[in-house]
PDB file of N, CA and C in Angstrom:
ATOM      1  N   MET V   4      72.751  55.799  47.944  1.00 74.00           N
ATOM      2  CA  MET V   4      71.989  54.613  48.257  1.00 74.00           C
ATOM      3  C   MET V   4      70.714  54.622  47.422  1.00 74.00           C
ATOM      4  N   THR V   5      70.467  53.539  46.700  1.00 85.00           N
ATOM      5  CA  THR V   5      69.250  53.437  45.911  1.00 85.00           C
ATOM      6  C   THR V   5      68.279  52.500  46.612  1.00 85.00           C
ATOM      7  N   GLU V   6      67.030  52.799  46.428  1.00 88.00           N
ATOM      8  CA  GLU V   6      65.985  51.970  47.023  1.00 88.00           C
ATOM      9  C   GLU V   6      65.427  51.026  45.970  1.00 88.00           C
ATOM     10  N   ALA V   7      65.177  49.827  46.359  1.00 89.00           N
ATOM     11  CA  ALA V   7      64.562  48.847  45.471  1.00 89.00           C
ATOM     12  C   ALA V   7      63.132  48.617  45.931  1.00 89.00           C
ATOM     13  N   PHE V   8      62.246  48.687  44.990  1.00 89.00           N
ATOM     14  CA  PHE V   8      60.839  48.466  45.300  1.00 89.00           C
ATOM     15  C   PHE V   8      60.396  47.136  44.715  1.00 89.00           C
ATOM     16  N   VAL V   9      59.571  46.447  45.454  1.00 88.00           N
ATOM     17  CA  VAL V   9      59.032  45.171  45.022  1.00 88.00           C
ATOM     18  C   VAL V   9      57.530  45.326  44.895  1.00 88.00           C
ATOM     19  N   ARG V  10      56.973  44.779  43.836  1.00 91.00           N
ATOM     20  CA  ARG V  10      55.530  44.852  43.632  1.00 91.00           C
ATOM     21  C   ARG V  10      54.833  44.049  44.735  1.00 91.00           C
ATOM     22  N   TRP V  11      53.856  44.677  45.385  1.00 92.00           N
ATOM     23  CA  TRP V  11      53.107  44.030  46.458  1.00 92.00           C
ATOM     24  C   TRP V  11      52.055  43.123  45.834  1.00 92.00           C
ATOM     25  N   ASP V  12      51.911  41.925  46.357  1.00 94.00           N
ATOM     26  CA  ASP V  12      50.950  40.958  45.838  1.00 94.00           C
ATOM     27  C   ASP V  12      50.149  40.387  47.003  1.00 94.00           C
ATOM     28  N   ALA V  13      48.862  40.623  46.985  1.00 94.00           N
ATOM     29  CA  ALA V  13      47.991  40.138  48.066  1.00 94.00           C
ATOM     30  C   ALA V  13      48.080  38.630  48.222  1.00 94.00           C
ATOM     31  N   ALA V  14      48.310  37.910  47.126  1.00 94.00           N
ATOM     32  CA  ALA V  14      48.380  36.443  47.183  1.00 94.00           C
ATOM     33  C   ALA V  14      49.468  35.959  48.134  1.00 94.00           C
ATOM     34  N   ASP V  15      50.491  36.769  48.332  1.00 94.00           N
ATOM     35  CA  ASP V  15      51.578  36.386  49.233  1.00 94.00           C
ATOM     36  C   ASP V  15      51.159  36.407  50.704  1.00 94.00           C
ATOM     37  N   TYR V  16      50.035  37.049  51.013  1.00 94.00           N
ATOM     38  CA  TYR V  16      49.620  37.228  52.405  1.00 94.00           C
ATOM     39  C   TYR V  16      48.330  36.499  52.759  1.00 94.00           C
ATOM     40  N   LEU V  17      47.775  35.775  51.819  1.00 95.00           N
ATOM     41  CA  LEU V  17      46.531  35.035  52.065  1.00 95.00           C
ATOM     42  C   LEU V  17      46.894  33.613  52.466  1.00 95.00           C
ATOM     43  N   THR V  18      47.317  33.477  53.718  1.00 92.00           N
ATOM     44  CA  THR V  18      47.905  32.221  54.174  1.00 92.00           C
ATOM     45  C   THR V  18      46.950  31.295  54.920  1.00 92.00           C
ATOM     46  N   ASP V  19      45.812  31.804  55.375  1.00 92.00           N
ATOM     47  CA  ASP V  19      44.867  30.919  56.076  1.00 92.00           C
ATOM     48  C   ASP V  19      43.435  31.325  55.740  1.00 92.00           C
ATOM     49  N   GLU V  20      42.496  30.471  56.136  1.00 91.00           N
ATOM     50  CA  GLU V  20      41.086  30.681  55.795  1.00 91.00           C
ATOM     51  C   GLU V  20      40.544  32.011  56.316  1.00 91.00           C
ATOM     52  N   GLU V  21      40.963  32.409  57.495  1.00 94.00           N
ATOM     53  CA  GLU V  21      40.473  33.667  58.074  1.00 94.00           C
ATOM     54  C   GLU V  21      40.947  34.863  57.257  1.00 94.00           C
ATOM     55  N   ASP V  22      42.207  34.852  56.842  1.00 95.00           N
ATOM     56  CA  ASP V  22      42.722  35.930  55.998  1.00 95.00           C
ATOM     57  C   ASP V  22      41.950  36.001  54.686  1.00 95.00           C
ATOM     58  N   VAL V  23      41.700  34.848  54.088  1.00 94.00           N
ATOM     59  CA  VAL V  23      40.963  34.783  52.825  1.00 94.00           C
ATOM     60  C   VAL V  23      39.555  35.336  53.015  1.00 94.00           C
ATOM     61  N   ARG V  24      38.878  34.904  54.071  1.00 93.00           N
ATOM     62  CA  ARG V  24      37.507  35.364  54.326  1.00 93.00           C
ATOM     63  C   ARG V  24      37.455  36.872  54.532  1.00 93.00           C
ATOM     64  N   LEU V  25      38.339  37.385  55.355  1.00 95.00           N
ATOM     65  CA  LEU V  25      38.339  38.825  55.628  1.00 95.00           C
ATOM     66  C   LEU V  25      38.674  39.638  54.377  1.00 95.00           C
ATOM     67  N   TYR V  26      39.613  39.149  53.598  1.00 96.00           N
ATOM     68  CA  TYR V  26      39.989  39.834  52.354  1.00 96.00           C
ATOM     69  C   TYR V  26      38.813  39.869  51.385  1.00 96.00           C
ATOM     70  N   LEU V  27      38.159  38.730  51.196  1.00 94.00           N
ATOM     71  CA  LEU V  27      37.032  38.670  50.274  1.00 94.00           C
ATOM     72  C   LEU V  27      35.866  39.532  50.759  1.00 94.00           C
ATOM     73  N   GLU V  28      35.598  39.530  52.064  1.00 93.00           N
ATOM     74  CA  GLU V  28      34.537  40.378  52.614  1.00 93.00           C
ATOM     75  C   GLU V  28      34.843  41.857  52.383  1.00 93.00           C
ATOM     76  N   ALA V  29      36.091  42.260  52.631  1.00 96.00           N
ATOM     77  CA  ALA V  29      36.478  43.660  52.435  1.00 96.00           C
ATOM     78  C   ALA V  29      36.349  44.054  50.967  1.00 96.00           C
ATOM     79  N   CYS V  30      36.757  43.176  50.073  1.00 96.00           N
ATOM     80  CA  CYS V  30      36.645  43.479  48.640  1.00 96.00           C
ATOM     81  C   CYS V  30      35.187  43.553  48.199  1.00 96.00           C
ATOM     82  N   ALA V  31      34.343  42.690  48.744  1.00 93.00           N
ATOM     83  CA  ALA V  31      32.926  42.717  48.406  1.00 93.00           C
ATOM     84  C   ALA V  31      32.287  44.027  48.876  1.00 93.00           C
ATOM     85  N   GLU V  32      32.673  44.500  50.055  1.00 94.00           N
ATOM     86  CA  GLU V  32      32.128  45.759  50.580  1.00 94.00           C
ATOM     87  C   GLU V  32      32.582  46.961  49.764  1.00 94.00           C
ATOM     88  N   GLU V  33      33.803  46.913  49.246  1.00 96.00           N
ATOM     89  CA  GLU V  33      34.364  48.044  48.506  1.00 96.00           C
ATOM     90  C   GLU V  33      34.138  47.962  46.994  1.00 96.00           C
ATOM     91  N   ASP V  34      33.585  46.853  46.519  1.00 96.00           N
ATOM     92  CA  ASP V  34      33.373  46.678  45.082  1.00 96.00           C
ATOM     93  C   ASP V  34      32.489  47.804  44.545  1.00 96.00           C
ATOM     94  N   PRO V  35      32.842  48.373  43.387  1.00 96.00           N
ATOM     95  CA  PRO V  35      32.061  49.486  42.850  1.00 96.00           C
ATOM     96  C   PRO V  35      30.706  49.089  42.268  1.00 96.00           C
ATOM     97  N   GLY V  36      30.365  47.809  42.322  1.00 94.00           N
ATOM     98  CA  GLY V  36      29.063  47.377  41.830  1.00 94.00           C
ATOM     99  C   GLY V  36      29.141  46.597  40.530  1.00 94.00           C
ATOM    100  N   ASP V  37      30.334  46.495  39.965  1.00 94.00           N
ATOM    101  CA  ASP V  37      30.484  45.749  38.719  1.00 94.00           C
ATOM    102  C   ASP V  37      31.167  44.399  38.918  1.00 94.00           C
ATOM    103  N   GLY V  38      31.482  44.067  40.153  1.00 93.00           N
ATOM    104  CA  GLY V  38      32.117  42.793  40.455  1.00 93.00           C
ATOM    105  C   GLY V  38      33.607  42.750  40.212  1.00 93.00           C
ATOM    106  N   SER V  39      34.186  43.851  39.753  1.00 95.00           N
ATOM    107  CA  SER V  39      35.609  43.851  39.393  1.00 95.00           C
ATOM    108  C   SER V  39      36.520  43.591  40.595  1.00 95.00           C
ATOM    109  N   LEU V  40      36.179  44.129  41.733  1.00 96.00           N
ATOM    110  CA  LEU V  40      37.025  43.927  42.912  1.00 96.00           C
ATOM    111  C   LEU V  40      36.858  42.514  43.470  1.00 96.00           C
ATOM    112  N   ILE V  41      35.676  41.962  43.385  1.00 95.00           N
ATOM    113  CA  ILE V  41      35.454  40.580  43.808  1.00 95.00           C
ATOM    114  C   ILE V  41      36.211  39.637  42.878  1.00 95.00           C
ATOM    115  N   ARG V  42      36.137  39.889  41.561  1.00 96.00           N
ATOM    116  CA  ARG V  42      36.875  39.079  40.592  1.00 96.00           C
ATOM    117  C   ARG V  42      38.368  39.122  40.876  1.00 96.00           C
ATOM    118  N   ALA V  43      38.891  40.324  41.134  1.00 96.00           N
ATOM    119  CA  ALA V  43      40.317  40.480  41.433  1.00 96.00           C
ATOM    120  C   ALA V  43      40.687  39.743  42.726  1.00 96.00           C
ATOM    121  N   ALA V  44      39.812  39.811  43.725  1.00 97.00           N
ATOM    122  CA  ALA V  44      40.070  39.121  44.991  1.00 97.00           C
ATOM    123  C   ALA V  44      40.083  37.609  44.783  1.00 97.00           C
ATOM    124  N   LEU V  45      39.140  37.094  43.994  1.00 96.00           N
ATOM    125  CA  LEU V  45      39.124  35.658  43.713  1.00 96.00           C
ATOM    126  C   LEU V  45      40.380  35.239  42.957  1.00 96.00           C
ATOM    127  N   ASN V  46      40.871  36.106  42.095  1.00 96.00           N
ATOM    128  CA  ASN V  46      42.127  35.839  41.382  1.00 96.00           C
ATOM    129  C   ASN V  46      43.281  35.732  42.375  1.00 96.00           C
ATOM    130  N   ASP V  47      43.372  36.693  43.293  1.00 97.00           N
ATOM    131  CA  ASP V  47      44.434  36.662  44.310  1.00 97.00           C
ATOM    132  C   ASP V  47      44.345  35.401  45.162  1.00 97.00           C
ATOM    133  N   ILE V  48      43.133  35.071  45.579  1.00 96.00           N
ATOM    134  CA  ILE V  48      42.928  33.901  46.434  1.00 96.00           C
ATOM    135  C   ILE V  48      43.280  32.620  45.675  1.00 96.00           C
ATOM    136  N   ALA V  49      42.851  32.520  44.432  1.00 94.00           N
ATOM    137  CA  ALA V  49      43.147  31.330  43.629  1.00 94.00           C
ATOM    138  C   ALA V  49      44.651  31.167  43.433  1.00 94.00           C
ATOM    139  N   ARG V  50      45.359  32.272  43.189  1.00 95.00           N
ATOM    140  CA  ARG V  50      46.804  32.202  43.034  1.00 95.00           C
ATOM    141  C   ARG V  50      47.483  31.813  44.345  1.00 95.00           C
ATOM    142  N   ALA V  51      46.940  32.278  45.456  1.00 95.00           N
ATOM    143  CA  ALA V  51      47.518  31.958  46.761  1.00 95.00           C
ATOM    144  C   ALA V  51      47.304  30.483  47.115  1.00 95.00           C
ATOM    145  N   GLN V  52      46.193  29.928  46.687  1.00 91.00           N
ATOM    146  CA  GLN V  52      45.874  28.533  47.016  1.00 91.00           C
ATOM    147  C   GLN V  52      46.641  27.603  46.088  1.00 91.00           C
ATOM    148  N   ASN V  53      46.128  27.378  44.918  1.00 91.00           N
ATOM    149  CA  ASN V  53      46.757  26.549  43.893  1.00 91.00           C
ATOM    150  C   ASN V  53      45.833  26.609  42.686  1.00 91.00           C
ATOM    151  N   MET V  54      46.161  27.478  41.743  1.00 93.00           N
ATOM    152  CA  MET V  54      45.299  27.729  40.592  1.00 93.00           C
ATOM    153  C   MET V  54      45.002  26.444  39.819  1.00 93.00           C
ATOM    154  N   SER V  55      45.993  25.599  39.606  1.00 94.00           N
ATOM    155  CA  SER V  55      45.794  24.366  38.830  1.00 94.00           C
ATOM    156  C   SER V  55      44.817  23.421  39.520  1.00 94.00           C
ATOM    157  N   GLN V  56      44.993  23.228  40.811  1.00 95.00           N
ATOM    158  CA  GLN V  56      44.103  22.335  41.561  1.00 95.00           C
ATOM    159  C   GLN V  56      42.687  22.900  41.591  1.00 95.00           C
ATOM    160  N   LEU V  57      42.554  24.193  41.810  1.00 95.00           N
ATOM    161  CA  LEU V  57      41.239  24.822  41.834  1.00 95.00           C
ATOM    162  C   LEU V  57      40.545  24.653  40.483  1.00 95.00           C
ATOM    163  N   ALA V  58      41.282  24.860  39.401  1.00 96.00           N
ATOM    164  CA  ALA V  58      40.706  24.701  38.060  1.00 96.00           C
ATOM    165  C   ALA V  58      40.186  23.277  37.867  1.00 96.00           C
ATOM    166  N   ARG V  59      40.967  22.293  38.278  1.00 96.00           N
ATOM    167  CA  ARG V  59      40.525  20.894  38.161  1.00 96.00           C
ATOM    168  C   ARG V  59      39.261  20.654  38.969  1.00 96.00           C
ATOM    169  N   GLU V  60      39.204  21.201  40.183  1.00 95.00           N
ATOM    170  CA  GLU V  60      38.043  20.981  41.063  1.00 95.00           C
ATOM    171  C   GLU V  60      36.759  21.533  40.475  1.00 95.00           C
ATOM    172  N   ILE V  61      36.856  22.625  39.735  1.00 96.00           N
ATOM    173  CA  ILE V  61      35.644  23.230  39.183  1.00 96.00           C
ATOM    174  C   ILE V  61      35.413  22.861  37.722  1.00 96.00           C
ATOM    175  N   GLY V  62      36.293  22.020  37.165  1.00 96.00           N
ATOM    176  CA  GLY V  62      36.089  21.536  35.801  1.00 96.00           C
ATOM    177  C   GLY V  62      36.501  22.507  34.723  1.00 96.00           C
ATOM    178  N   MET V  63      37.500  23.323  34.989  1.00 96.00           N
ATOM    179  CA  MET V  63      38.026  24.259  33.990  1.00 96.00           C
ATOM    180  C   MET V  63      39.501  23.969  33.765  1.00 96.00           C
ATOM    181  N   THR V  64      40.021  24.510  32.671  1.00 96.00           N
ATOM    182  CA  THR V  64      41.463  24.452  32.483  1.00 96.00           C
ATOM    183  C   THR V  64      42.087  25.567  33.314  1.00 96.00           C
ATOM    184  N   ARG V  65      43.350  25.411  33.632  1.00 95.00           N
ATOM    185  CA  ARG V  65      44.054  26.454  34.383  1.00 95.00           C
ATOM    186  C   ARG V  65      44.048  27.759  33.589  1.00 95.00           C
ATOM    187  N   GLU V  66      44.283  27.650  32.287  1.00 96.00           N
ATOM    188  CA  GLU V  66      44.295  28.845  31.431  1.00 96.00           C
ATOM    189  C   GLU V  66      42.927  29.515  31.399  1.00 96.00           C
ATOM    190  N   GLY V  67      41.861  28.699  31.352  1.00 96.00           N
ATOM    191  CA  GLY V  67      40.509  29.240  31.354  1.00 96.00           C
ATOM    192  C   GLY V  67      40.193  29.974  32.645  1.00 96.00           C
ATOM    193  N   LEU V  68      40.673  29.427  33.758  1.00 96.00           N
ATOM    194  CA  LEU V  68      40.440  30.076  35.049  1.00 96.00           C
ATOM    195  C   LEU V  68      41.233  31.371  35.144  1.00 96.00           C
ATOM    196  N   TYR V  69      42.488  31.344  34.706  1.00 95.00           N
ATOM    197  CA  TYR V  69      43.272  32.582  34.676  1.00 95.00           C
ATOM    198  C   TYR V  69      42.571  33.646  33.840  1.00 95.00           C
ATOM    199  N   LYS V  70      42.056  33.249  32.679  1.00 96.00           N
ATOM    200  CA  LYS V  70      41.377  34.199  31.794  1.00 96.00           C
ATOM    201  C   LYS V  70      40.109  34.751  32.447  1.00 96.00           C
ATOM    202  N   ALA V  71      39.319  33.882  33.061  1.00 96.00           N
ATOM    203  CA  ALA V  71      38.071  34.317  33.697  1.00 96.00           C
ATOM    204  C   ALA V  71      38.328  35.294  34.831  1.00 96.00           C
ATOM    205  N   LEU V  72      39.431  35.096  35.561  1.00 96.00           N
ATOM    206  CA  LEU V  72      39.717  35.948  36.717  1.00 96.00           C
ATOM    207  C   LEU V  72      40.696  37.075  36.403  1.00 96.00           C
ATOM    208  N   SER V  73      41.065  37.222  35.132  1.00 95.00           N
ATOM    209  CA  SER V  73      42.003  38.284  34.747  1.00 95.00           C
ATOM    210  C   SER V  73      41.319  39.648  34.793  1.00 95.00           C
ATOM    211  N   LYS V  74      42.108  40.689  34.639  1.00 93.00           N
ATOM    212  CA  LYS V  74      41.580  42.054  34.690  1.00 93.00           C
ATOM    213  C   LYS V  74      40.462  42.275  33.673  1.00 93.00           C
ATOM    214  N   ASN V  75      40.593  41.667  32.512  1.00 94.00           N
ATOM    215  CA  ASN V  75      39.573  41.809  31.471  1.00 94.00           C
ATOM    216  C   ASN V  75      38.579  40.664  31.461  1.00 94.00           C
ATOM    217  N   GLY V  76      38.703  39.761  32.432  1.00 94.00           N
ATOM    218  CA  GLY V  76      37.813  38.612  32.496  1.00 94.00           C
ATOM    219  C   GLY V  76      36.423  38.993  32.969  1.00 94.00           C
ATOM    220  N   ASN V  77      35.484  38.128  32.672  1.00 93.00           N
ATOM    221  CA  ASN V  77      34.103  38.341  33.078  1.00 93.00           C
ATOM    222  C   ASN V  77      33.505  36.980  33.439  1.00 93.00           C
ATOM    223  N   PRO V  78      33.885  36.434  34.604  1.00 95.00           N
ATOM    224  CA  PRO V  78      33.415  35.096  34.949  1.00 95.00           C
ATOM    225  C   PRO V  78      31.899  35.074  35.151  1.00 95.00           C
ATOM    226  N   SER V  79      31.302  33.966  34.753  1.00 94.00           N
ATOM    227  CA  SER V  79      29.862  33.818  34.968  1.00 94.00           C
ATOM    228  C   SER V  79      29.596  33.659  36.456  1.00 94.00           C
ATOM    229  N   PHE V  80      28.342  33.859  36.828  1.00 94.00           N
ATOM    230  CA  PHE V  80      27.966  33.677  38.225  1.00 94.00           C
ATOM    231  C   PHE V  80      28.199  32.226  38.635  1.00 94.00           C
ATOM    232  N   THR V  81      27.956  31.310  37.715  1.00 95.00           N
ATOM    233  CA  THR V  81      28.195  29.892  37.978  1.00 95.00           C
ATOM    234  C   THR V  81      29.657  29.660  38.324  1.00 95.00           C
ATOM    235  N   THR V  82      30.560  30.264  37.566  1.00 95.00           N
ATOM    236  CA  THR V  82      31.987  30.111  37.824  1.00 95.00           C
ATOM    237  C   THR V  82      32.351  30.677  39.189  1.00 95.00           C
ATOM    238  N   VAL V  83      31.819  31.833  39.518  1.00 94.00           N
ATOM    239  CA  VAL V  83      32.091  32.445  40.827  1.00 94.00           C
ATOM    240  C   VAL V  83      31.611  31.523  41.937  1.00 94.00           C
ATOM    241  N   MET V  84      30.423  30.956  41.785  1.00 95.00           N
ATOM    242  CA  MET V  84      29.893  30.048  42.803  1.00 95.00           C
ATOM    243  C   MET V  84      30.746  28.786  42.910  1.00 95.00           C
ATOM    244  N   GLN V  85      31.179  28.241  41.790  1.00 96.00           N
ATOM    245  CA  GLN V  85      32.029  27.053  41.811  1.00 96.00           C
ATOM    246  C   GLN V  85      33.354  27.336  42.512  1.00 96.00           C
ATOM    247  N   ILE V  86      33.927  28.502  42.249  1.00 94.00           N
ATOM    248  CA  ILE V  86      35.193  28.875  42.875  1.00 94.00           C
ATOM    249  C   ILE V  86      35.014  29.009  44.382  1.00 94.00           C
ATOM    250  N   THR V  87      33.989  29.735  44.802  1.00 93.00           N
ATOM    251  CA  THR V  87      33.803  29.947  46.237  1.00 93.00           C
ATOM    252  C   THR V  87      33.546  28.621  46.948  1.00 93.00           C
ATOM    253  N   ARG V  88      32.777  27.744  46.348  1.00 94.00           N
ATOM    254  CA  ARG V  88      32.521  26.437  46.972  1.00 94.00           C
ATOM    255  C   ARG V  88      33.784  25.597  47.035  1.00 94.00           C
ATOM    256  N   ALA V  89      34.575  25.613  45.963  1.00 94.00           N
ATOM    257  CA  ALA V  89      35.828  24.850  45.944  1.00 94.00           C
ATOM    258  C   ALA V  89      36.809  25.377  46.990  1.00 94.00           C
ATOM    259  N   LEU V  90      36.694  26.658  47.316  1.00 91.00           N
ATOM    260  CA  LEU V  90      37.541  27.256  48.353  1.00 91.00           C
ATOM    261  C   LEU V  90      36.980  27.007  49.753  1.00 91.00           C
ATOM    262  N   GLY V  91      35.836  26.320  49.821  1.00 90.00           N
ATOM    263  CA  GLY V  91      35.226  26.019  51.119  1.00 90.00           C
ATOM    264  C   GLY V  91      34.457  27.195  51.695  1.00 90.00           C
ATOM    265  N   MET V  92      33.978  28.076  50.843  1.00 91.00           N
ATOM    266  CA  MET V  92      33.256  29.258  51.291  1.00 91.00           C
ATOM    267  C   MET V  92      31.821  29.217  50.787  1.00 91.00           C
ATOM    268  N   ARG V  93      30.982  30.045  51.407  1.00 90.00           N
ATOM    269  CA  ARG V  93      29.593  30.188  51.004  1.00 90.00           C
ATOM    270  C   ARG V  93      29.302  31.649  50.734  1.00 90.00           C
ATOM    271  N   LEU V  94      28.380  31.874  49.824  1.00 86.00           N
ATOM    272  CA  LEU V  94      27.918  33.229  49.557  1.00 86.00           C
ATOM    273  C   LEU V  94      26.715  33.474  50.461  1.00 86.00           C
ATOM    274  N   ARG V  95      26.725  34.587  51.181  1.00 85.00           N
ATOM    275  CA  ARG V  95      25.649  34.886  52.111  1.00 85.00           C
ATOM    276  C   ARG V  95      25.185  36.315  51.870  1.00 85.00           C
ATOM    277  N   PHE V  96      23.861  36.503  51.907  1.00 83.00           N
ATOM    278  CA  PHE V  96      23.269  37.831  51.755  1.00 83.00           C
ATOM    279  C   PHE V  96      22.670  38.233  53.091  1.00 83.00           C
ATOM    280  N   THR V  97      22.943  39.450  53.501  1.00 83.00           N
ATOM    281  CA  THR V  97      22.362  39.956  54.744  1.00 83.00           C
ATOM    282  C   THR V  97      21.774  41.330  54.507  1.00 83.00           C
ATOM    283  N   ALA V  98      20.814  41.678  55.330  1.00 84.00           N
ATOM    284  CA  ALA V  98      20.191  43.004  55.226  1.00 84.00           C
ATOM    285  C   ALA V  98      20.832  43.933  56.234  1.00 84.00           C
TER     286      ALA V  98
END
């Protein structure tokens, strides 16, 4: 008997706003300080929602958004803010 493994994708499990919020909060807490985990989380969330629609809402091409949120991407703070707002979220700082 052989076992088949399937690549796990967080985007498959981000089905409602609460899941998205908790996932993004957890990634923000665990981020090593370079934003890489937050960028990856936004990529997962964007793929789970609708990358094309999100790109249109923030005034980017779909390809540009994929590139910005890719492993080697480096989205500007403006882009991150536009994405979070388009997703109906707010950035909050607490002490």
